[in-house]
Coordinates of C-alpha atoms in Angstrom, one line a residue:
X256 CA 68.0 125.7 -32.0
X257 CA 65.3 124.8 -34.4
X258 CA 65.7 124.6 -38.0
X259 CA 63.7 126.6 -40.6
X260 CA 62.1 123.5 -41.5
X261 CA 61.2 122.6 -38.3
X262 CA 59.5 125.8 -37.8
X263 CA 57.9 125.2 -40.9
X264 CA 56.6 122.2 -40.0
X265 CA 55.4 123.3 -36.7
X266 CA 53.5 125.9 -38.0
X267 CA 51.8 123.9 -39.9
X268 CA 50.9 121.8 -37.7
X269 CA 49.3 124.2 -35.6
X270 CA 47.0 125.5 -38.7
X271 CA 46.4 121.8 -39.3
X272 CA 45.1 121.8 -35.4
X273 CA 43.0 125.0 -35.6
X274 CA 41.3 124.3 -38.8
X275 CA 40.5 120.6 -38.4
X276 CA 41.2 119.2 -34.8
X277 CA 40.0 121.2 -32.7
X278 CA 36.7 122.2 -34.4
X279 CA 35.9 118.5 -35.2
X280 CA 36.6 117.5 -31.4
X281 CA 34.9 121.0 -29.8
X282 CA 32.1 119.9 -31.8
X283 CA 32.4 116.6 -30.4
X284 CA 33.5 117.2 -26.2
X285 CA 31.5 119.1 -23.9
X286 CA 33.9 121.1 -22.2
X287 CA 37.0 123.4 -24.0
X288 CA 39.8 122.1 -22.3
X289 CA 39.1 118.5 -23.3
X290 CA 38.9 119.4 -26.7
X291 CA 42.3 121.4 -26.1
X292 CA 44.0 117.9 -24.6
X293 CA 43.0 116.1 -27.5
X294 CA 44.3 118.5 -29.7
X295 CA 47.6 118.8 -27.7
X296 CA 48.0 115.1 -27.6
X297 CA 47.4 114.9 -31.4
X298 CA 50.0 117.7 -32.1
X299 CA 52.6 115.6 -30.8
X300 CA 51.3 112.3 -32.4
X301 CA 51.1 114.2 -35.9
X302 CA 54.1 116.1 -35.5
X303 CA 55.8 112.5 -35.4
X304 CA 54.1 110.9 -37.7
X305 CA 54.7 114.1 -40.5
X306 CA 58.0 112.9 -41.4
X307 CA 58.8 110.3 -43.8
X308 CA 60.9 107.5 -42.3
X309 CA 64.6 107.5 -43.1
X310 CA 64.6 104.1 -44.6
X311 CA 61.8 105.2 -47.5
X312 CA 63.5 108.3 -48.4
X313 CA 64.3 107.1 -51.3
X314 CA 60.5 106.3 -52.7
X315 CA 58.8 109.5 -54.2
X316 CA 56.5 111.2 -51.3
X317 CA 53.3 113.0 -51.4
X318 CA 53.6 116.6 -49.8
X319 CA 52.0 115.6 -46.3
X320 CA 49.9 118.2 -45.4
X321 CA 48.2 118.6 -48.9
X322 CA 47.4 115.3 -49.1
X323 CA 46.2 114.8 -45.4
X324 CA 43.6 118.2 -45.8
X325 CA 42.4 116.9 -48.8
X326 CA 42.0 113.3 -47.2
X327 CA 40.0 114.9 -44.5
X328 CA 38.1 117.4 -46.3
X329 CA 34.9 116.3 -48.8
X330 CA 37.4 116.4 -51.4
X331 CA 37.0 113.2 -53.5
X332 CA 39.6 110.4 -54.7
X333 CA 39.6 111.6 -58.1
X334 CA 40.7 115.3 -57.1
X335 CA 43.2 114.0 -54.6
X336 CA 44.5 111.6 -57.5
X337 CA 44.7 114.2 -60.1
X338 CA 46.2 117.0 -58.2
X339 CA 48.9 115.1 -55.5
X340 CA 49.7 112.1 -56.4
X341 CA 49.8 111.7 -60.2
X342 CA 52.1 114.6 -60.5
X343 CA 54.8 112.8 -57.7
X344 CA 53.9 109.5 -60.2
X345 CA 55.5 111.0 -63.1
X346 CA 59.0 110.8 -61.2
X347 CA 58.6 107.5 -60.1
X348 CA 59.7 104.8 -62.9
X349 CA 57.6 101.7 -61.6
X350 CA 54.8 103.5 -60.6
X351 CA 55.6 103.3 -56.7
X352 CA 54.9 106.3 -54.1
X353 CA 54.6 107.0 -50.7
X354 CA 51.5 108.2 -48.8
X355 CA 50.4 109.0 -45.3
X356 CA 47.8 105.7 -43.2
X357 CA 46.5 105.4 -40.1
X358 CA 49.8 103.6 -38.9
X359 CA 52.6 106.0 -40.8
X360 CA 53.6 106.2 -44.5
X361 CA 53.0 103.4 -46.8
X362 CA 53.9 102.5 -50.0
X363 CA 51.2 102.1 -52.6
X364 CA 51.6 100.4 -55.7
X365 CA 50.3 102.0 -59.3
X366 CA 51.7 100.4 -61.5
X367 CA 51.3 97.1 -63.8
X368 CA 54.5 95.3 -62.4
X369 CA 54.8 96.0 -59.3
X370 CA 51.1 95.4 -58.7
X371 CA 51.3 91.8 -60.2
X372 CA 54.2 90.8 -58.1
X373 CA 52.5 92.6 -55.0
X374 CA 49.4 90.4 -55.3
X375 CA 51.0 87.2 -56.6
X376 CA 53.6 86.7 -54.7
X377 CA 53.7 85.1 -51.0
X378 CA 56.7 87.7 -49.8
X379 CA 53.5 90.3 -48.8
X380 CA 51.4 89.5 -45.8
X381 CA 48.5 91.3 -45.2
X382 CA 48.7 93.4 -42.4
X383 CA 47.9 92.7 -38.9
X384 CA 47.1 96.3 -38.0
X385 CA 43.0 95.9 -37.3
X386 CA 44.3 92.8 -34.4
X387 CA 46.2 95.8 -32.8
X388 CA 43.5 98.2 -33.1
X389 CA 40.4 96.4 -31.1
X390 CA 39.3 99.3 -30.0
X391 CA 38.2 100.9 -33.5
X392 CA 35.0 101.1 -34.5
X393 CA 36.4 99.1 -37.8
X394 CA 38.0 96.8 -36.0
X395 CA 34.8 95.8 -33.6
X396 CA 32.7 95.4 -36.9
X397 CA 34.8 93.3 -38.9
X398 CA 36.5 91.2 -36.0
X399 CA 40.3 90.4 -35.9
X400 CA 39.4 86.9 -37.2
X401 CA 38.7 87.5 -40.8
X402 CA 39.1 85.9 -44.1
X403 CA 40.6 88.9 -45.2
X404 CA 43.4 90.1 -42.7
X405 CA 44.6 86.6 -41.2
X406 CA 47.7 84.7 -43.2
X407 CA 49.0 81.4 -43.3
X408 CA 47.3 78.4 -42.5
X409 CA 44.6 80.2 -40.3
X410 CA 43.7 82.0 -43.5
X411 CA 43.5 78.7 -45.3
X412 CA 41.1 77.2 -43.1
X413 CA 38.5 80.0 -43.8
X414 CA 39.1 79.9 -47.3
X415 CA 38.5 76.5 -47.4
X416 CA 35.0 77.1 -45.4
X417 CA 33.9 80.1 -47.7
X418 CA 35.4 78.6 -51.5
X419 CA 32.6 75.9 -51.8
X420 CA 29.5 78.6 -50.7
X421 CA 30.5 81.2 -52.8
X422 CA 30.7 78.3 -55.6
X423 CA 27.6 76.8 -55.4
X424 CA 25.7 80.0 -54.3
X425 CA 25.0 82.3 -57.0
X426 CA 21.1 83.6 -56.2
X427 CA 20.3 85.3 -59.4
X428 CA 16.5 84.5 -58.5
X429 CA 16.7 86.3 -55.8
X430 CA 18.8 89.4 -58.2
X431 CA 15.8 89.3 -60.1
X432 CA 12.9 89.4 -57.4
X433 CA 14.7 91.9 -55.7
X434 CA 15.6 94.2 -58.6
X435 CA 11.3 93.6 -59.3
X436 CA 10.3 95.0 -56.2
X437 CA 13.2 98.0 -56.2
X438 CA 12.1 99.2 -59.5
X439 CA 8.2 99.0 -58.6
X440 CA 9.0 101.2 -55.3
X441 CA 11.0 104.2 -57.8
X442 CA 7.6 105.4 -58.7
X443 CA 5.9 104.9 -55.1
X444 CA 8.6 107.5 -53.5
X445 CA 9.9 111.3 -54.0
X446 CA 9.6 112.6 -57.4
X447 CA 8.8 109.2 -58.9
X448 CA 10.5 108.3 -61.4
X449 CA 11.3 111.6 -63.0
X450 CA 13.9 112.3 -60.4
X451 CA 15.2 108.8 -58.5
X452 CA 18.2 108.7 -56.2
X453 CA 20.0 105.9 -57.6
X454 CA 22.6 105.4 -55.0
X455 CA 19.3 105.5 -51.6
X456 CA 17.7 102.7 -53.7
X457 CA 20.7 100.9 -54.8
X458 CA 22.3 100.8 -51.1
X459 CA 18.4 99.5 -50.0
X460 CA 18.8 96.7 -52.9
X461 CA 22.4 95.4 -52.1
X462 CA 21.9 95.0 -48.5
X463 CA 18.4 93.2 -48.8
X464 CA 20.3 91.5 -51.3
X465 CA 23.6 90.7 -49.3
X466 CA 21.3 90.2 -45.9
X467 CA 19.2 87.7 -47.7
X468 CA 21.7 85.9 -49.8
X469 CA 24.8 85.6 -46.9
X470 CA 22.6 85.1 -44.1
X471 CA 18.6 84.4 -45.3
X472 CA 17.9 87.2 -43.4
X473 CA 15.7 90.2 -44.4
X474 CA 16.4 93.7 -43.5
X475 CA 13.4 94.7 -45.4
X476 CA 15.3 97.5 -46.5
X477 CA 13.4 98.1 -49.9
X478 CA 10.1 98.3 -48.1
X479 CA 10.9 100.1 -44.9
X480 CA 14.2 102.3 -45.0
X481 CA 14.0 103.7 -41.9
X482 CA 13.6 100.3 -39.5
X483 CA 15.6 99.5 -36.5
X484 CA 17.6 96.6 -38.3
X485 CA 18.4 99.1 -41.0
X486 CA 19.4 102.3 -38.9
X487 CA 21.4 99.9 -36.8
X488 CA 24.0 98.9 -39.9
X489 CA 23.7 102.5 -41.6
X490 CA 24.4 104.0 -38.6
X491 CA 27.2 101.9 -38.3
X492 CA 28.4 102.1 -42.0
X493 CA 28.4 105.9 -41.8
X494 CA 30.5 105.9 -38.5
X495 CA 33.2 103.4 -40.3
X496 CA 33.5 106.6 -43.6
X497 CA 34.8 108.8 -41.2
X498 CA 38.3 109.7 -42.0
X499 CA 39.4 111.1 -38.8
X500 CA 39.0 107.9 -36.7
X501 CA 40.3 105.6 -40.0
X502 CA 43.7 108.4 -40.3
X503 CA 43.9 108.8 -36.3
X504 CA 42.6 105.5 -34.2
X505 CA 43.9 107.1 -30.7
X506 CA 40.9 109.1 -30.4
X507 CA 39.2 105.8 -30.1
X508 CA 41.9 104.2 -27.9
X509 CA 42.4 107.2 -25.6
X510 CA 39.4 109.5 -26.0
X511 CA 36.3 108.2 -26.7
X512 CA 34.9 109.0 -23.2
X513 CA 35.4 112.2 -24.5
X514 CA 33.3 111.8 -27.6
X515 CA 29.7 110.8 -27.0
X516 CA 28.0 110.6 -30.3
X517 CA 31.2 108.2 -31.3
X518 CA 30.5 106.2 -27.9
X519 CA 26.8 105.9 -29.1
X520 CA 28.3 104.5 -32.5
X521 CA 30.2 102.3 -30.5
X522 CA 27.1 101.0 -28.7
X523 CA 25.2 99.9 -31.7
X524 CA 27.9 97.6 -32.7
X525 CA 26.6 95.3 -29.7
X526 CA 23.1 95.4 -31.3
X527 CA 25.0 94.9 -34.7
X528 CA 26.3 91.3 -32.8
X529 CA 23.4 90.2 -31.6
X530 CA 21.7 90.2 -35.0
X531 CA 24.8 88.4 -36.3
X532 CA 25.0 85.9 -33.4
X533 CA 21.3 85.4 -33.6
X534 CA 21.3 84.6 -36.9
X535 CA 24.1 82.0 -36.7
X536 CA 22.2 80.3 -34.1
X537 CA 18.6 79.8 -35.6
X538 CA 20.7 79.0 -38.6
X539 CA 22.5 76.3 -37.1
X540 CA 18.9 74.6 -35.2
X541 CA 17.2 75.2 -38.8
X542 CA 19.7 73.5 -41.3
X543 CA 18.8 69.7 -40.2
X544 CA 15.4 71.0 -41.1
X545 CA 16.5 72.6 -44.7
X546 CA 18.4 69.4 -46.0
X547 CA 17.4 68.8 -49.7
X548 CA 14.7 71.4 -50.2
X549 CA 16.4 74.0 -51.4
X550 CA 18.7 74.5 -54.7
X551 CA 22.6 75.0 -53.7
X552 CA 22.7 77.8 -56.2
X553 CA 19.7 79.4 -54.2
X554 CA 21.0 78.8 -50.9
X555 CA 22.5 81.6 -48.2
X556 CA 26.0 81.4 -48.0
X557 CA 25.7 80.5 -44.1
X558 CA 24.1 77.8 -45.0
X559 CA 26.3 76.4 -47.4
X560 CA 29.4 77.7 -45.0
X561 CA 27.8 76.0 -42.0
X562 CA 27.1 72.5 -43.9
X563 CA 31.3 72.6 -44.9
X564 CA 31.7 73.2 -41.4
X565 CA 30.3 70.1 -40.6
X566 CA 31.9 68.2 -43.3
X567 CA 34.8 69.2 -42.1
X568 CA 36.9 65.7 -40.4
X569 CA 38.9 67.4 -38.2
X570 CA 38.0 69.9 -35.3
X571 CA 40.8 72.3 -36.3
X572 CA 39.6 72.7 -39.4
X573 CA 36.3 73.9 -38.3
X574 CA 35.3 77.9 -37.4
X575 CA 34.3 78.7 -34.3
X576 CA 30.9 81.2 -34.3
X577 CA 33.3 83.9 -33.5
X578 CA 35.1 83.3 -36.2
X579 CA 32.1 82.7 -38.9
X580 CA 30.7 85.9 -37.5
X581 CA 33.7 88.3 -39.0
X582 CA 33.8 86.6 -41.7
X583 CA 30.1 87.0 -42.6
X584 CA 30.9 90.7 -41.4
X585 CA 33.4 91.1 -44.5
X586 CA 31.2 89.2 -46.8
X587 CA 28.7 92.5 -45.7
X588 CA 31.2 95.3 -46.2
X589 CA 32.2 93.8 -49.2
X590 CA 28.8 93.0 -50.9
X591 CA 27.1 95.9 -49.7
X592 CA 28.4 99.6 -50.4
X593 CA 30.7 98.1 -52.9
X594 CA 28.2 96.7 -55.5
X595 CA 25.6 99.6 -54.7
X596 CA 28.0 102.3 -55.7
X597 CA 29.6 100.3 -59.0
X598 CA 26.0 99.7 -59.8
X599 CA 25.3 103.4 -59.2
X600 CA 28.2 104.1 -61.9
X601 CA 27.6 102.0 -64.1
X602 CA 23.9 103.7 -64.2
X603 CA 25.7 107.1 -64.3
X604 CA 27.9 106.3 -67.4
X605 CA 24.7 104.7 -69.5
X606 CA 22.9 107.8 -68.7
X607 CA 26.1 110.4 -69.8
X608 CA 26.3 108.2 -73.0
X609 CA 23.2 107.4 -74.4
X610 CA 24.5 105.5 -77.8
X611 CA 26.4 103.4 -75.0
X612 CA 23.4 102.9 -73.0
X613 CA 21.2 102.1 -76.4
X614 CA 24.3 99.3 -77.4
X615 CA 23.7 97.8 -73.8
X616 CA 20.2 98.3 -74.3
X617 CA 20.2 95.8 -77.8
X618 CA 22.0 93.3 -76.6
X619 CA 19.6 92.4 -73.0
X620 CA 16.7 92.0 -75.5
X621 CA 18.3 90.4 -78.3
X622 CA 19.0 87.6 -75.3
X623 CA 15.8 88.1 -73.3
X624 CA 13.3 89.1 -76.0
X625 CA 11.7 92.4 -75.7
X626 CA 8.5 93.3 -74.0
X627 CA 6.5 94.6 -70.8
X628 CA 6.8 91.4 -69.0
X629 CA 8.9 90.5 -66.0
X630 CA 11.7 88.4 -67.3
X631 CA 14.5 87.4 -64.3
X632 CA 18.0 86.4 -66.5
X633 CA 19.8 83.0 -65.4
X634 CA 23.4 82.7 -64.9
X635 CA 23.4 80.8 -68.7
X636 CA 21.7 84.0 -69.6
X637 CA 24.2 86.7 -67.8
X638 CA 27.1 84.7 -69.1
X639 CA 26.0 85.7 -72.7
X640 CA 26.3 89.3 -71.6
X641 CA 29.1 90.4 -73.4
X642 CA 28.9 93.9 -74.0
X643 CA 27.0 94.5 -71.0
X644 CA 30.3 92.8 -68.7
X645 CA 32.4 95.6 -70.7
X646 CA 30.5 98.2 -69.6
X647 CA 30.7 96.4 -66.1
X648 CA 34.7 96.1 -66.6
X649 CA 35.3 100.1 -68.0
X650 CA 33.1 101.0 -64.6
X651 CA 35.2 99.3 -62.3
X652 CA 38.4 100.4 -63.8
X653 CA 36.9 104.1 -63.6
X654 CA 35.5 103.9 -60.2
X655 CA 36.8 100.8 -58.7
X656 CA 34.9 99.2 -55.7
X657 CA 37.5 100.4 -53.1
X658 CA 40.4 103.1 -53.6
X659 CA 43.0 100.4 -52.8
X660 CA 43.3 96.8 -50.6
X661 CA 44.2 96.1 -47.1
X662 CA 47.7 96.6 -46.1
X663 CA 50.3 94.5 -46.5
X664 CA 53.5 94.0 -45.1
X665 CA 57.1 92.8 -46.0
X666 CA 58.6 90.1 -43.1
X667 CA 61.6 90.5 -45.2
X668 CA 63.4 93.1 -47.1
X669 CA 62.7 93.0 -50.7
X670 CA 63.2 94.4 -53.8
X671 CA 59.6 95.4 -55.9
X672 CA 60.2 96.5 -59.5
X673 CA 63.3 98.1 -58.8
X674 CA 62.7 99.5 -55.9
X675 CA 63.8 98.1 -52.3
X676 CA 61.1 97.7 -50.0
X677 CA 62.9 97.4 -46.3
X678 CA 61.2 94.5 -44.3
X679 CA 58.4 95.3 -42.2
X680 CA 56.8 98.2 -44.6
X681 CA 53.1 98.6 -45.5
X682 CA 52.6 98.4 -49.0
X683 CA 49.0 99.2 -50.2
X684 CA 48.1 98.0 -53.9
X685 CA 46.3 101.5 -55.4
X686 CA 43.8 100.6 -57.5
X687 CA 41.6 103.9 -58.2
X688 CA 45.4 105.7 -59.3
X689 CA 46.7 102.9 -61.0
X690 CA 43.5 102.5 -63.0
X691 CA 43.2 106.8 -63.6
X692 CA 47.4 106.5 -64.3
X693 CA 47.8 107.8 -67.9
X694 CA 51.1 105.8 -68.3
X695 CA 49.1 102.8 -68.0
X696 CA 45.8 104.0 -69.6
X697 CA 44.9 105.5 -72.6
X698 CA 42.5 108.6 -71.9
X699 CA 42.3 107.4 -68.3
X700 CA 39.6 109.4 -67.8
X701 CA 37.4 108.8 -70.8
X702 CA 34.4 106.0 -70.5
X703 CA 35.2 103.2 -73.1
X704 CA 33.7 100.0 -72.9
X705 CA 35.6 98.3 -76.2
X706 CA 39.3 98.7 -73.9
X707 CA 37.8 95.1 -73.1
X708 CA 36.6 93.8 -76.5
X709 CA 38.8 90.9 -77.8
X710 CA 42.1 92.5 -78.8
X711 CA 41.3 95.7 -77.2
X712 CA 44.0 97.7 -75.0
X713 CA 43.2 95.5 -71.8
X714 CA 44.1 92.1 -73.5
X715 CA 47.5 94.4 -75.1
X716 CA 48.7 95.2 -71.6
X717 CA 48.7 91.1 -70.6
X718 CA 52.3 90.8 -70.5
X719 CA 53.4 94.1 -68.7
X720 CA 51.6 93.2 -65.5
X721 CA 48.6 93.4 -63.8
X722 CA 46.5 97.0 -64.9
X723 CA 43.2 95.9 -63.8
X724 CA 42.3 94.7 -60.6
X725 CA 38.8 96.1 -59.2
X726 CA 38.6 92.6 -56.7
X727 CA 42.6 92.4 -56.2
X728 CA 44.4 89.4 -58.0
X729 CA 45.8 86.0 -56.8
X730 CA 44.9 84.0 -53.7
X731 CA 43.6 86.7 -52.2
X732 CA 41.6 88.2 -54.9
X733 CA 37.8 88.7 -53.6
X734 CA 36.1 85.8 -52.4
X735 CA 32.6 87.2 -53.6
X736 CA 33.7 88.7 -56.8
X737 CA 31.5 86.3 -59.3
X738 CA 28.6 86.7 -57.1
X739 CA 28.9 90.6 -57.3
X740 CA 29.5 90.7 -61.0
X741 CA 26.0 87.8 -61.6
X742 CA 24.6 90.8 -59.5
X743 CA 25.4 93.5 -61.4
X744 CA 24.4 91.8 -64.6
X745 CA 21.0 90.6 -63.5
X746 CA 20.2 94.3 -61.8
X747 CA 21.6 96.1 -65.6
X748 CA 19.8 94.0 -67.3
X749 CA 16.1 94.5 -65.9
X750 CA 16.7 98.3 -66.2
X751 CA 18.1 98.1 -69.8
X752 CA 14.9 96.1 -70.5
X753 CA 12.0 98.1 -68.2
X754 CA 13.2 101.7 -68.6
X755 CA 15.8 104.5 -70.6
X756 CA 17.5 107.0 -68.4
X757 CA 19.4 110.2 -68.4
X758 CA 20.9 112.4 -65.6
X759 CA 17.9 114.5 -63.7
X760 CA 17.3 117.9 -64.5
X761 CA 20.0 120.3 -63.2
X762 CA 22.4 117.4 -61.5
X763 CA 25.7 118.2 -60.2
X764 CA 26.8 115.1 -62.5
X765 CA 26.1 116.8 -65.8
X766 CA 29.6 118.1 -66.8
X767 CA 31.3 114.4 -65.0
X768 CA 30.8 112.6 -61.9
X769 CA 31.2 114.1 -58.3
X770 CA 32.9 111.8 -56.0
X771 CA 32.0 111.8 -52.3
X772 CA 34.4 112.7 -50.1
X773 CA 36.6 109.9 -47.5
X774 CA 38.7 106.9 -47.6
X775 CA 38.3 103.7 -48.6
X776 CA 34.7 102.8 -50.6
X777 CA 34.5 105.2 -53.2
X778 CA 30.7 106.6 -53.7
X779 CA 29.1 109.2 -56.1
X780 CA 27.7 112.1 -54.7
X781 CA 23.6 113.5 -55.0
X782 CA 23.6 111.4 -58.3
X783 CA 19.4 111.5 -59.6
X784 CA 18.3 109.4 -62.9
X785 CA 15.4 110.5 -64.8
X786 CA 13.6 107.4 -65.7
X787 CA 11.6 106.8 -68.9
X788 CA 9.4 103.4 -69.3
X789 CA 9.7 101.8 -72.6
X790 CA 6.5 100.2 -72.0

């Protein structure tokens, strides 16, 4: 006989199929009754995966099906935040929940302690999930060899390739020239400058930026949106935001013969390689070429990564082109849509607070002088940025690069803040609700740039754990996180200097920013500047 609950749970389930499965996959299949297999197979899949294990029982749990319709719906992080999971926070002491992911419940971390030992510590791999997966669309584009999922000494030997380029590669030349020709093209498309859609542009910027700096290669994104080179990686990009194929890979695995505008997704990725592949190559037959005339600082981070290759003694300590090619993969996830969109906020907030954006404003020119000229900063320059880096730091705690890191997972059982963690759990490190957590911020949700002045509330919290950590913490805190942050001050900078801004006339942003909807990258939504020159 089945219980109440289970009947509770069953009819939810099929209200969960009829209002999201099968409409996304009739949409998707050309004939009814392979929509209606997919959806039957998925009832059985979901209907397992509903219930929280046994063993984590005793952790504080989202309610399931709230969490998963919001997850799949346009709803941003900052709704889902506010409204599911800080209210199961406030009955967890350490600031330790559960949540559904693609493979079950996880734990995420949101708070200061347990955070710090999460990321510290060596008792938390990172989880091998994507290896499992090759047939996702996110695994195919970043690889299962990456710096960023692999452990142990395999891990080590990329990190060892990647540490010296991201050292001595830190192009703020090429910031400047770049941000030069962005900011000339506002007024040359649309509405000009009285209405400019900061995230298009920014998006166009970072991946010229990340195309030319990681690989010298030009997408030629700022002057021709809508090329081949640039469809193929936004078409890409787009098909990785789709939550149904991040929360449910078997329609990959099992169905995607029965989804054709996924198989054509699918497809591009082999165009996707041969640019990478091709690259790598006339890289590698033009470096003997490149030897002493060009600046470290200025060179592409293949390049450098290529040259400590070489250097390298021994032939196991040496990346094969497979390998160099998901990493250089990452290094694009990670440097494109990620700096666009805290660039894109960190316009937002100087154009909600104008006194803010005038304080910002004072301090570029005090350090580059004042003036109608092009003036690209150095890194001496940036470093002097203090006030500026503060309004960098309050955007990323706001709207941190991604909503949290890659899974990890526990070899052995283990005890996190209090709280015993059995072995072989994934444990996620929640950055957007750790940062939004009022127990751990004051006003979480109110822009302040001096939390990060000397003796302000961030340099207070020090000894309770780790409360900020946009680019993780620890050995595996983000490889390119200097480089993102010189980029970020360079771009900020040059538009403090050249123009004053507010939000366009009748935005959608005017009474606090809307968040797009998904997982992962977190990205404002229709978000227009009106641009003023002050020259």
């Amino acid at each position: 006989m089945i219980s109440n609950d289970a009947n509770k749970q069953l009819q939810r389930l099929a209200s969960f199929y009829t209002t999201y499965v099968l409409p996304y996959v009739k949409r998707r299949s050309p004939q009814t009754f392979i929509a209606a297999a997919i959806a039957a197979f998925f009832s059985y899949q979901v209907y397992n995966f509903v219930q929280v294990p046994r063993k984590l029982r005793h952790i504080p749990a989202v309610p399931f099906w709230a969490y998963m319709k919001s997850a799949l719906s346009e709803e941003g992080i900052d709704l889902r935040t506010r409204n599911i999971i800080l209210p199961v926070l406030e009955n967890s002491p350490n600031g330790m929940y559960l949540r559904p992911n693609r493979f079950g419940w996880c734990v995420g971390v949101a708070g200061p302690s347990a955070m710090k030992t999460l990321l510290l510590r060596k008792d938390f791999e990172k989880h091998r999930g994507i290896a499992l997966q090759p047939e996702a669309l996110f695994s195919k584009f970043l690889g299962t060899q990456n710096i960023v999922t692999l452990n142990g000494s395999v891990w080590k030997k990329h990190r060892m390739i990647a540490n010296p380029a991201f050292h001595r590669s830190m192009p703020v030349k090429l910031f400047g020239r770049l941000c030069e020709k962005m900011m000339t093209q506002f007024e040359k498309e649309g509405d000009g400058i009285d209405s400019v859609d900061i995230p298009m542009f920014l998006q166009r910027f970072t991946l010229d930026v990340i195309g030319l700096a990681a690989f010298g290669y030009d997408f030629e994104a700022l002057g021709d949106p809508k090329n081949a080179k640039v469809d193929t990686y936004n078409t890409i990009m787009d098909g990785l935001r789709n939550p149904i194929y991040f929360f449910f890979p078997i329609l990959e695995k099992r169905f995607l013969w029965a989804l054709p505008k996924r198989r054509a997704v699918h497809n591009r990725m082999e165009d996707m390689n041969q640019i990478f592949y091709s690259i790598i190559e006339n890289k590698r037959q033009t470096l003997e070429n490149m030897k002493g005339l060009a600046e470290d600082a200025e060179k592409d981070l293949l390049t450098l990564m290529l040259e400590a290759n070489a250097d390298s003694k021994e032939a196991g300590d040496r990346l094969s082109d497979s390998e160099l090619r998901d990493d250089l993969a990452i290094f694009f996830l990670a440097g494109h849509d990620t700096t666009s969109n805290a660039l894109s906020f960190a316009l937002y907030h100087l154009a909600a607070n104008p006194q803010i954006q005038e304080k910002a404003r004072k301090e570029v020119i005090d350090i580059l002088g004042d003036g109608d000229d092009v003036v690209y900063p150095t890194a001496s320059q940036c470093s002097d940025m203090k006030y500026v880096y503060m309004v960098m730091k309050e955007t990323l705690r706001l709207e941190p690069p991604a909503q949290n890191t890659t899974l990890r997972e526990n070899k052995e059982d283990f005890e996190l803040a209090g709280t015993f963690i059995p072995k072989g759990t994934s444990v996620s490190a929640d950055i957007y609700v750790m940062h939004h957590n009022p127990s751990v911020w004051k006003d979480p949700e109110v822009f302040i740039p001096e939390r990060f002045a000397p003796d302000g509330e961030s340099e207070s919290k020090a000894g309770s754990g780790l409360s900020w950590v946009p680019f993780g913490n620890g050995a595996r805190q983000c490889i390119g996180m200097n480089f993102s942050l010189a980029e970020q001050k360079v771009l900020l900078s040059m538009m403090l200097r050249k123009f004053t801004w507010t939000l366009a006339d009748n935005s959608i942003n005017k009474d606090g920013i809307v968040l797009g909807g998904g997982t992962g990258i977190i990205s404002p939504k229709d978000l227009h500047l009106k641009l003023t020159k002050r020259f």
